[in-house]
Tab-separated table of C-alpha atoms in Angstrom:
chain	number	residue	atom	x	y	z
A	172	UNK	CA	-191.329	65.712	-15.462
A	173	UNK	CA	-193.119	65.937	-12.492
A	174	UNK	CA	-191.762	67.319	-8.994
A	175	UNK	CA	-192.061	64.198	-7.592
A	176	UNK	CA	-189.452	62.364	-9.703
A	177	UNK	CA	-187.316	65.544	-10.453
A	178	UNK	CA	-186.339	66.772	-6.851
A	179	UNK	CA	-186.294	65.301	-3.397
A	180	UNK	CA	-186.740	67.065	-0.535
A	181	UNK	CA	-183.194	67.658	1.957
A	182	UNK	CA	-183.618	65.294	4.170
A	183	UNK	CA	-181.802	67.867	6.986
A	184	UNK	CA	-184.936	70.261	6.905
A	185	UNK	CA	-186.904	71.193	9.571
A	186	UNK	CA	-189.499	68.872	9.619
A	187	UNK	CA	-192.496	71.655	9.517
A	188	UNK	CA	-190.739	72.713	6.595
A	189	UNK	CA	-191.051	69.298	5.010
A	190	UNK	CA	-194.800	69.497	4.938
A	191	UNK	CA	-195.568	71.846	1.516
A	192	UNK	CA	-199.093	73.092	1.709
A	193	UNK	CA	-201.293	73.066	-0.868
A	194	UNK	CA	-202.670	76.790	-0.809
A	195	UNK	CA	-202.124	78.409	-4.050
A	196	UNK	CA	-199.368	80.997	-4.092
A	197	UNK	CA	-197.652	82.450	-7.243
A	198	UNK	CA	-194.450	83.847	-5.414
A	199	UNK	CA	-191.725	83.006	-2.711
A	200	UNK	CA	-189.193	84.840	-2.014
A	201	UNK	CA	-186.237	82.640	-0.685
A	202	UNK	CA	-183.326	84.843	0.999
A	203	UNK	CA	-180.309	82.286	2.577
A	204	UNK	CA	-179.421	83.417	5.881
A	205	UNK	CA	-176.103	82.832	8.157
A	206	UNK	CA	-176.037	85.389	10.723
A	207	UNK	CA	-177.842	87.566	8.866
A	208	UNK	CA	-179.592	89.536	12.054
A	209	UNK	CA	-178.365	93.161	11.105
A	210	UNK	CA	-180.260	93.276	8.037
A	211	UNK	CA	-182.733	90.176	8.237
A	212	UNK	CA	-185.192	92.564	9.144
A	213	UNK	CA	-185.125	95.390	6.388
A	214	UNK	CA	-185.021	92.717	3.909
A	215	UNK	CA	-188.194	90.957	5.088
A	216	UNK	CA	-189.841	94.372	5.656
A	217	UNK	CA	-189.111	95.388	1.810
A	218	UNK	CA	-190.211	91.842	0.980
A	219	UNK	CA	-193.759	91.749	2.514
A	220	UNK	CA	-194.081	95.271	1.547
A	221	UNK	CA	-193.802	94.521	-2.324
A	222	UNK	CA	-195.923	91.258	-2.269
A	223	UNK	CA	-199.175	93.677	0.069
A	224	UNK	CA	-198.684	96.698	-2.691
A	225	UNK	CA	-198.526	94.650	-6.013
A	226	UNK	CA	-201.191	92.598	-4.376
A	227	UNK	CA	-199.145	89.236	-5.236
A	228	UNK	CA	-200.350	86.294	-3.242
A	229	UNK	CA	-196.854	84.793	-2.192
A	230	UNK	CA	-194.657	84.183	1.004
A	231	UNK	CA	-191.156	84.976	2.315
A	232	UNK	CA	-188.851	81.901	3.369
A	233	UNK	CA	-185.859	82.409	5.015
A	234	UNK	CA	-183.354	79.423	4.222
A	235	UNK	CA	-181.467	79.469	7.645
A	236	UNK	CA	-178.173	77.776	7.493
A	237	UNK	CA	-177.515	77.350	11.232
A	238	UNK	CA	-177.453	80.845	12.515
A	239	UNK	CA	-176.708	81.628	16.126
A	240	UNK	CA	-176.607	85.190	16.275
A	241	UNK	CA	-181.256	85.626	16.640
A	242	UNK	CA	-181.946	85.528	12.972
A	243	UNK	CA	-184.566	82.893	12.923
A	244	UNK	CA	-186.069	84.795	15.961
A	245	UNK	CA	-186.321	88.001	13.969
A	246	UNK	CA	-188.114	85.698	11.130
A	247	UNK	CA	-190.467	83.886	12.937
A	248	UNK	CA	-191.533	87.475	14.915
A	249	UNK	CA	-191.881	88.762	11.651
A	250	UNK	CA	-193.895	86.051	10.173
A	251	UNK	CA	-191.675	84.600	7.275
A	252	UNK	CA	-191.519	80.892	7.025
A	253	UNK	CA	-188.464	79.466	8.450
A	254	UNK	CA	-186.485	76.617	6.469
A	255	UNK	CA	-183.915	75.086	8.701
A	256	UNK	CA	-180.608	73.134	6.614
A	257	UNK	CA	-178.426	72.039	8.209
A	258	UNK	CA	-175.825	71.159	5.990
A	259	UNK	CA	-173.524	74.164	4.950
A	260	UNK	CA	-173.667	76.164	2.218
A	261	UNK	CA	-174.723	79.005	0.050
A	262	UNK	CA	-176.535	76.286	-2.744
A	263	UNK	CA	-177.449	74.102	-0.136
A	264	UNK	CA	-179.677	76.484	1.928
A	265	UNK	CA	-180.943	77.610	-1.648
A	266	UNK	CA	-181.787	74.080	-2.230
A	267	UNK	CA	-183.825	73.924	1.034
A	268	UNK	CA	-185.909	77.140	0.651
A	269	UNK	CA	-186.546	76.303	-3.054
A	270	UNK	CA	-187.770	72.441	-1.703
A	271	UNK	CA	-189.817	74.063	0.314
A	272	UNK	CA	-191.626	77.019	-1.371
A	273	UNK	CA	-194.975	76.683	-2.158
A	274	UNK	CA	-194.668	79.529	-4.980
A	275	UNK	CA	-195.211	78.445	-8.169
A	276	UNK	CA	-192.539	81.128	-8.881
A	277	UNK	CA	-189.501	81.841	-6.625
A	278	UNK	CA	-187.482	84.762	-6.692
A	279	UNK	CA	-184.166	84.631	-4.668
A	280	UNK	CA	-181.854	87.023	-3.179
A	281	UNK	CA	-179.360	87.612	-0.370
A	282	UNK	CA	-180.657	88.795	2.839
A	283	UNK	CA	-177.868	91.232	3.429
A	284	UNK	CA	-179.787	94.218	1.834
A	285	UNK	CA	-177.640	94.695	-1.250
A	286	UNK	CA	-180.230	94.084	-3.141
A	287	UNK	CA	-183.767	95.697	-3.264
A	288	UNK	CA	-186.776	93.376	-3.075
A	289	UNK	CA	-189.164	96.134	-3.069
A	290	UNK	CA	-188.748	96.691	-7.140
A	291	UNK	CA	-189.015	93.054	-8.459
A	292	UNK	CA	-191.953	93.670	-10.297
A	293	UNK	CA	-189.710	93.675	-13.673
A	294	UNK	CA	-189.097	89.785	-12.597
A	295	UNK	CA	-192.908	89.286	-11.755
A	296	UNK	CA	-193.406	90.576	-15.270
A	297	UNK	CA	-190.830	88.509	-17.530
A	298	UNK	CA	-191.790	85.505	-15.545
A	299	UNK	CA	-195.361	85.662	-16.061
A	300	UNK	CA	-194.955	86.175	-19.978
A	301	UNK	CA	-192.930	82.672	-19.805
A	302	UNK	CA	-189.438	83.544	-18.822
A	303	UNK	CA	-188.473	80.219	-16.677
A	304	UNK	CA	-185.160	81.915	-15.703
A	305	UNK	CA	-185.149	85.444	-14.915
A	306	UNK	CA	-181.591	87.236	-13.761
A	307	UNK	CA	-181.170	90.311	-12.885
A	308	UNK	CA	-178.224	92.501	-14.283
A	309	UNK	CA	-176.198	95.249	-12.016
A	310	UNK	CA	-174.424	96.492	-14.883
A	311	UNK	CA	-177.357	97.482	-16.522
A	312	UNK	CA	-179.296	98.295	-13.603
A	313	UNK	CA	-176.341	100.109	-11.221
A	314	UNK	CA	-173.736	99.458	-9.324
A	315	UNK	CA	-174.061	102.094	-6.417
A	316	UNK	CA	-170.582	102.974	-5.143
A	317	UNK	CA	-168.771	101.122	-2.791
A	318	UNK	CA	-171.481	97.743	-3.167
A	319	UNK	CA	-169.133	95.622	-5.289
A	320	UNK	CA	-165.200	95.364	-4.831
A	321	UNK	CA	-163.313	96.698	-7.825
A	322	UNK	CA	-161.838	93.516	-8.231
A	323	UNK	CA	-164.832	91.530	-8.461
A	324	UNK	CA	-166.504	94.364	-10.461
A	325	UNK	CA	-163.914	94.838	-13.316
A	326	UNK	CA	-161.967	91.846	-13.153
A	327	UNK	CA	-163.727	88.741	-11.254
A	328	UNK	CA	-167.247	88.974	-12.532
A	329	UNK	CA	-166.568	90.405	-16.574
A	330	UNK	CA	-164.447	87.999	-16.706
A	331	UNK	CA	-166.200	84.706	-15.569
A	332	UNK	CA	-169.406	86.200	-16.806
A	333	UNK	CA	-167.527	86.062	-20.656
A	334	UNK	CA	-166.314	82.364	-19.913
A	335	UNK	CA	-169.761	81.773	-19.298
A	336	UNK	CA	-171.085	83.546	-22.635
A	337	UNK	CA	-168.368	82.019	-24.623
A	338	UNK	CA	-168.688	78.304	-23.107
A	339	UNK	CA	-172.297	78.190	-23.240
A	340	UNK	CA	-173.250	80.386	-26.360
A	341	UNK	CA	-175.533	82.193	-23.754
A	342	UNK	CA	-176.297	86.100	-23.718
A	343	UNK	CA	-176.241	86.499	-20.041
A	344	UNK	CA	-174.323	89.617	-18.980
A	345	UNK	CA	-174.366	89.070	-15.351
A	346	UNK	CA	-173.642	85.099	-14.162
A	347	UNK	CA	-173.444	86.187	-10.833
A	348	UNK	CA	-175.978	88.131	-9.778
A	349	UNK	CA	-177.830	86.885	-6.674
A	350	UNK	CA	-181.048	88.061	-7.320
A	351	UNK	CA	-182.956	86.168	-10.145
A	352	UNK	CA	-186.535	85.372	-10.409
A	353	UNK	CA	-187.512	81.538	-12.169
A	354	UNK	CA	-190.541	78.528	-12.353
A	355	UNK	CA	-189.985	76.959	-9.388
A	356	UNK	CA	-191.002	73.120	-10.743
A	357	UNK	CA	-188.895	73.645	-14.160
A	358	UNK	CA	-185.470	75.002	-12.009
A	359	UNK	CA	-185.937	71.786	-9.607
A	360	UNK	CA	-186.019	69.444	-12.858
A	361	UNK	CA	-182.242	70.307	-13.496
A	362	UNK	CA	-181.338	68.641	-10.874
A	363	UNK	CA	-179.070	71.128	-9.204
A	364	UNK	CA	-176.569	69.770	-6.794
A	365	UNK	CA	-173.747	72.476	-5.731
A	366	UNK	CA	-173.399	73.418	-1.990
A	367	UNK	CA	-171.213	75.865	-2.252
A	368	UNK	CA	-171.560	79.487	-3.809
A	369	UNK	CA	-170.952	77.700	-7.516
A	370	UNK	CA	-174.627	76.894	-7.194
A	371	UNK	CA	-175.231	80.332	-8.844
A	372	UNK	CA	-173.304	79.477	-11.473
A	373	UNK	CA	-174.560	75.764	-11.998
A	374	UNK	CA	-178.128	77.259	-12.094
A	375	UNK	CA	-177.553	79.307	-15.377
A	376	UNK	CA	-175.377	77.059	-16.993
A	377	UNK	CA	-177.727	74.318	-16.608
A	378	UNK	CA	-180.817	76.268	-17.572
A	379	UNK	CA	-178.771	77.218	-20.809
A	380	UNK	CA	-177.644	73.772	-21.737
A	381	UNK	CA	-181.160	72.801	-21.245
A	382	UNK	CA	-182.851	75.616	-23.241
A	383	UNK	CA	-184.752	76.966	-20.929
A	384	UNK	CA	-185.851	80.737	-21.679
A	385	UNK	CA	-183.854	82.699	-19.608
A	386	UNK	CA	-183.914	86.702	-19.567
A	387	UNK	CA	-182.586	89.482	-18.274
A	388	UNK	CA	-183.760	92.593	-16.599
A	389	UNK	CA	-182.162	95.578	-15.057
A	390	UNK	CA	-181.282	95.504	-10.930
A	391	UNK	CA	-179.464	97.600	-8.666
A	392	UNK	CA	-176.588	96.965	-6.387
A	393	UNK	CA	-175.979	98.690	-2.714
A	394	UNK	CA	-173.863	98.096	-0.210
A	395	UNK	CA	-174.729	95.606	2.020
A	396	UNK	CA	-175.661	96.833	5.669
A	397	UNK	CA	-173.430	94.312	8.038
A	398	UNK	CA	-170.768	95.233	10.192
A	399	UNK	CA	-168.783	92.177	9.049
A	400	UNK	CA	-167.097	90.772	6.621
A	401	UNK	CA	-169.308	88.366	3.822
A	402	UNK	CA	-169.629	85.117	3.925
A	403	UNK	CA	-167.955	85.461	-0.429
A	404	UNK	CA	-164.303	84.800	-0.307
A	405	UNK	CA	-162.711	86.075	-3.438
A	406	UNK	CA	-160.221	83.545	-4.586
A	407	UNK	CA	-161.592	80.649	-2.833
A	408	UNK	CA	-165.086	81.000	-4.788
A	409	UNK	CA	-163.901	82.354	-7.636
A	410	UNK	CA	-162.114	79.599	-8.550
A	411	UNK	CA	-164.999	77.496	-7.751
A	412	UNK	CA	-167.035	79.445	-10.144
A	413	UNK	CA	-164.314	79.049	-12.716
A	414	UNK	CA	-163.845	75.370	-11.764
A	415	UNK	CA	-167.488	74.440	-12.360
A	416	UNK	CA	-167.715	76.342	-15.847
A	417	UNK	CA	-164.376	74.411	-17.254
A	418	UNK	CA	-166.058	71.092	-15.835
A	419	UNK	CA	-169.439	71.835	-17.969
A	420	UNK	CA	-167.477	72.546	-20.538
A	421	UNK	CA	-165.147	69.996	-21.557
A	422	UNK	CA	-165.020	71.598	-25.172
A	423	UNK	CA	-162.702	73.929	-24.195
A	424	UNK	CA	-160.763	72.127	-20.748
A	425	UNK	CA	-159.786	69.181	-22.980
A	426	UNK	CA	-160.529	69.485	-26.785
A	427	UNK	CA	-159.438	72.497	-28.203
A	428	UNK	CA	-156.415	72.498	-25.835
A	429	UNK	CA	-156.174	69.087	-27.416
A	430	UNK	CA	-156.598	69.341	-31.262
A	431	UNK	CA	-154.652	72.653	-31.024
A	432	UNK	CA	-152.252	70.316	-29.375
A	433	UNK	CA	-151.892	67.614	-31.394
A	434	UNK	CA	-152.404	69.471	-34.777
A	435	UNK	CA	-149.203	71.539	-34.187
A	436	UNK	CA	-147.550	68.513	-33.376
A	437	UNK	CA	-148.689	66.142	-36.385
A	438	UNK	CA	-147.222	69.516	-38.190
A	439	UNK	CA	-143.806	68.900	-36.823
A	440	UNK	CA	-143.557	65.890	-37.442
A	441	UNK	CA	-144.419	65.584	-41.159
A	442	UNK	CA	-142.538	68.811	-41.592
A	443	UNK	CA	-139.157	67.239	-39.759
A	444	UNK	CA	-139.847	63.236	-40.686
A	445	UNK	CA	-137.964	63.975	-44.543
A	446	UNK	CA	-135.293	66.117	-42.711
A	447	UNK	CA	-134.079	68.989	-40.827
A	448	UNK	CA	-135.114	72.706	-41.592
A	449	UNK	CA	-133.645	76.009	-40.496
A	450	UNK	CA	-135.581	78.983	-39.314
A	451	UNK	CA	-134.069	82.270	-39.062
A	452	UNK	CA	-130.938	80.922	-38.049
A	453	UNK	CA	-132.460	78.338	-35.892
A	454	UNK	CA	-131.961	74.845	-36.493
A	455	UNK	CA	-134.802	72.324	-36.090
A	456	UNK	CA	-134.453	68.487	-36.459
A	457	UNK	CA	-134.777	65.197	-35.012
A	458	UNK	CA	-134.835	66.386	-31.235
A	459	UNK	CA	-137.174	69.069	-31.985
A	460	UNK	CA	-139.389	66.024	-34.054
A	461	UNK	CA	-139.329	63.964	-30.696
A	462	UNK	CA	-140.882	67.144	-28.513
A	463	UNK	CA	-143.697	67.022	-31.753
A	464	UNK	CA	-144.200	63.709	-31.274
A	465	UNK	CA	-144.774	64.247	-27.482
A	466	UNK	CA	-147.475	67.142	-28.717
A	467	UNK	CA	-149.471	64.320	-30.505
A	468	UNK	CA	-149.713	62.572	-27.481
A	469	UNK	CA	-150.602	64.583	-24.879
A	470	UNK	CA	-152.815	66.277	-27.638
A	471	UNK	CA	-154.536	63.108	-28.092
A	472	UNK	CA	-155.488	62.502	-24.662
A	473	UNK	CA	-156.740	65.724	-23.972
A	474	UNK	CA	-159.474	65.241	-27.029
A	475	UNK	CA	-160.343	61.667	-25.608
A	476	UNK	CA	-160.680	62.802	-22.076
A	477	UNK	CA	-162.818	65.603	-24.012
A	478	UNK	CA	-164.462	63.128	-25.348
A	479	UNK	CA	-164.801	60.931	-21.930
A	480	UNK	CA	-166.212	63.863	-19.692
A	481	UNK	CA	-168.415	64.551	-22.609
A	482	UNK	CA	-170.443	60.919	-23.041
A	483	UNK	CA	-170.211	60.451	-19.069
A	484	UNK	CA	-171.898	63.917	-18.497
A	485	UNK	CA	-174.756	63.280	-20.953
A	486	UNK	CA	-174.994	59.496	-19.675
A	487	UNK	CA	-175.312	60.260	-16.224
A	488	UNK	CA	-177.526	63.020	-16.479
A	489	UNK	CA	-175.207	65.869	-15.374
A	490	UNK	CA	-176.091	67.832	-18.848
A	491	UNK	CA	-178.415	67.314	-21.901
A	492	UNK	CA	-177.327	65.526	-25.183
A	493	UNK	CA	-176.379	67.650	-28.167
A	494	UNK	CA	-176.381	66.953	-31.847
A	495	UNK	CA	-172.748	66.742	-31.990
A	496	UNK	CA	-173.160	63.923	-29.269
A	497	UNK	CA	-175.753	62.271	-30.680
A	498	UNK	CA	-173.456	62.834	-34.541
A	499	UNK	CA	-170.523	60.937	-32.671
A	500	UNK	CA	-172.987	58.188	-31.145
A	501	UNK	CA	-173.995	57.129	-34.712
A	502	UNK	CA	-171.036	56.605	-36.363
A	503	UNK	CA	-168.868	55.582	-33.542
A	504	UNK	CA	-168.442	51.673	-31.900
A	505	UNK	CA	-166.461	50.205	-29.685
A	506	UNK	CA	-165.445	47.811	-32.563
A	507	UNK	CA	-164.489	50.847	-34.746
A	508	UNK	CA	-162.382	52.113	-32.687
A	509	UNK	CA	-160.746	48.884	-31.589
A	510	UNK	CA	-160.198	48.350	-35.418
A	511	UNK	CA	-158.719	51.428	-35.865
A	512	UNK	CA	-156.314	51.121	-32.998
A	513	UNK	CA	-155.189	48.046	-33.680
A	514	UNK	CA	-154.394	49.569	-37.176
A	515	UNK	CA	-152.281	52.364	-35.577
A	516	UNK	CA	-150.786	49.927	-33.806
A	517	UNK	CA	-149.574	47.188	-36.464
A	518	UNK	CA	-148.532	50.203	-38.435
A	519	UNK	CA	-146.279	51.320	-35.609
A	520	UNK	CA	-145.079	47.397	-35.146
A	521	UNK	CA	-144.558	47.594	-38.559
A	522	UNK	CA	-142.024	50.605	-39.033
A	523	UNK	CA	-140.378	48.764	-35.625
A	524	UNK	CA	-139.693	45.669	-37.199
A	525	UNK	CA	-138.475	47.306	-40.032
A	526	UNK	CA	-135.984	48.842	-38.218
A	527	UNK	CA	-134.943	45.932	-36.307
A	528	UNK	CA	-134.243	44.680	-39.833
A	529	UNK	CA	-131.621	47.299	-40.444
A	530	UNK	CA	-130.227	46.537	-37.546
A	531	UNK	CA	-129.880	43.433	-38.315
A	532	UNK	CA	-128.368	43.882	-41.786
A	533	UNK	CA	-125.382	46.086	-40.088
A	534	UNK	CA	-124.228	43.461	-37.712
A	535	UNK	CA	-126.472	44.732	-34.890
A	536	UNK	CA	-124.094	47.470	-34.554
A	537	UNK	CA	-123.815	51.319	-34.622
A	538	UNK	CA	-126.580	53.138	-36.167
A	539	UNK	CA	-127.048	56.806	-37.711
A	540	UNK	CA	-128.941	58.285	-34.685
A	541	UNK	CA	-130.486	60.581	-36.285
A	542	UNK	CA	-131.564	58.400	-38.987
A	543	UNK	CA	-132.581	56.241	-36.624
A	544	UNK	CA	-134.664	58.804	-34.603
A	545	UNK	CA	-136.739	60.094	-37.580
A	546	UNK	CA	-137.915	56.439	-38.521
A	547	UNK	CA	-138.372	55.384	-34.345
A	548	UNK	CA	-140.517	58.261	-33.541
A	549	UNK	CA	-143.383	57.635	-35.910
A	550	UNK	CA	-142.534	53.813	-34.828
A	551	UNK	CA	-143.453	54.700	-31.223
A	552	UNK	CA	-145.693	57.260	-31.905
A	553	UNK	CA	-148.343	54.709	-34.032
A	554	UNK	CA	-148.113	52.292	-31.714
A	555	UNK	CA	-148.818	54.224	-28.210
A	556	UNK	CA	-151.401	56.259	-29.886
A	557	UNK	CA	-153.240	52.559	-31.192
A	558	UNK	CA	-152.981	51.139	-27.897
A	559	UNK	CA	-154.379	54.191	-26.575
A	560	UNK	CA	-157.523	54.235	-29.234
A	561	UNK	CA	-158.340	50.770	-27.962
A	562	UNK	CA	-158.480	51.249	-24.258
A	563	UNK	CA	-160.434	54.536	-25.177
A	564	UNK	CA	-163.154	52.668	-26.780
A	565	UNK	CA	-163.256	50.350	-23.990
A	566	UNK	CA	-163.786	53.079	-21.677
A	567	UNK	CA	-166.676	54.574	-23.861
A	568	UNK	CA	-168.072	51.238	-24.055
A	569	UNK	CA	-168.063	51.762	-20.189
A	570	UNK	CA	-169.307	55.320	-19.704
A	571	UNK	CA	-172.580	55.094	-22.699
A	572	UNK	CA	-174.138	52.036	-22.540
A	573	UNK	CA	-175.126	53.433	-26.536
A	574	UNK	CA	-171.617	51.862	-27.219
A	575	UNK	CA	-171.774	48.012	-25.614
């Protein structure tokens, strides 16, 4: 995949930062500024210092994201390259300086000097030996005290940081660390789109679902030298981190939820369908059957929009395919599954005409309600869940053209 095809260009950069030169440089190191003055300096200082004493032909880019406060002064006087975007954002003045590197590597970090860009030769190293994502762990490498928020350091990070692990079957130990190292060309293939600070996040979990070979190594933490607050709000962006990890991973936001769901109801039911039990003194029968029923369903639609978000994601591009994707594309059809709802359905049309026959036969009187509940619920239950099936192939038909 070529750059070309992968990645445009923002169309709101500067317009001498649209024009990539050609020289060959193996590093740029991208910091995203907003009002950033306070430390701007130190952190190109310790930049330009590491590239002259490893001897590393590179450049420094400052992404600046509309500051007002003389940052892009300080950068131009100190001869980084200055990326204007214009559009708002943590990812999307990422996205800028990474569009505009020439490196063929790129190591980012923030440009609030937290983080040390003096030591990033452990990133140089893993990089060059073919690591195409390189992230840097403060857990392992130190947290100095008073640089991370206890909240966000035993709560907010370990715990996103396991969703991540467990979601994505990755060994990452730090999600969210802002300094990571990676091949510039292979990171703008995945087509990264997040603005906001969830782009950290959508960079590792696409680079996992994509198989790149991603490492870790050590980093350290400080505090960060402004007089103000950060631009990170806690709940705001950790939800957003949390919200774009459940949307890559519709596994566990709609199909386990859903067969956990349904399978405890399709137990209730068979269990209460031949008659009521007691458990522990507690009495469970047709009403209890009808909140089962109710289980199915909801159950059901949580594994088909599973299902959904699944085939659209891999359709559209968003993620790779997988072999249980590619396993459900081969034996499933649109006409399958139409055939199979429509079976669920007649069933369910069925056990209601049956009924309607007993009904019949007394007169079209009185029935035994609950009697009458234990043989209505399947009824209903076969015939929503066929009708459902059908317009659920339909919409798969829809979303992967495989299915037409």
């Amino acid at each position: 995949m070529t750059i070309a095809t992968a990645y445009r260009l923002p169309h709101d950069l500067d317009e001498g930062a649209r024009t990539v030169a050609t020289e060959a440089l193996e590093l740029s190191i991208v910091m995203p500024c907003l009002n950033e003055a306070e430390t701007l300096a130190r952190c190109i200082r310790k930049a330009q210092s590491f590239l002259a004493s490893s001897g590393i032909a590179g450049e420094v880019v400052i992404a600046d994201n509309g500051s007002i406060d003389g940052s892009r002064q300080i950068a131009n006087a100190m001869g980084a390259r200055m990326v204007g975007v214009s559009t708002r954002g943590y990812g999307a003045a990422l996205m800028g300086g990474i569009a505009a590197a020439r490196g063929r590597f790129v190591i980012m970090g923030d440009a609030d000097d937290s983080y040390d860009f003096e030591t990033l030769i452990p990133f140089v190293t893993a990089l060059r030996s073919g690591g195409e994502l390189v992230m840097g762990n403060r857990f392992r490498g130190g947290i100095a005290p008073g640089a991370m928020p206890p909240l966000h350091r035993y709560l907010g990070n370990p715990v996103l940081s396991f969703l991540g692990r467990r979601f994505f079957r990755s060994a990452i130990g730090d999600f969210h660390c802002g300094l990571r190292g990676f091949d510039r060309e292979t990171i703008m293939g995945l087509g990264l789109r997040a603005t906001g600070m969830e782009f950290a996040s959508e960079m590792v979990v696409k680079a996992v679902l994509h198989r790149l070979d991603v490492r870790e190594v050590p980093t350290t933490l400080s505090p960060d030298g402004r007089s103000r607050a950060p631009h990170l709000r806690t709940w705001r962006d950790g939800w957003r981190h949390l919200r774009f990890l459940l949307t890559y991973a519709p596994r566990y936001l709609f199909v386990c939820p859903g067969i956990a769901a349904a399978g405890s109801g399709a137990l209730g039911v068979g269990v209460l369908a031949t008659g009521s039990i007691a458990l522990r003194g507690v009495e469970l029968g047709a009403t209890t059957m009808l909140f089962a029923a109710m289980s199915i369903l909801l159950g059901s639609q949580l594994v088909g929009f599973g299902i959904l978000a699944r085939l659209y994601g891999t359709a559209s591009g968003l993620w790779p395919t997988s072999p249980t994707v590619e396993w459900f594309r081969a034996r499933f059809s649109v006409e399958r599954g139409c055939i199979a709802g429509a079976a669920l359905t007649t069933f369910g049309l069925a056990i209601t005409l049956g009924l309607i026959g007993q009904w019949g036969r007394n007169g079209f009187g009185p029935m035994e309600p609950v009697h009458l509940m234990r043989m209505a619920i399947p009824a209903m239950l076969a015939t929503v869940l066929g009708v459902q099936t059908v317009f659920t192939s339909f919409l798969i038909g829809l979303i992967d053209p495989q299915h037409d």
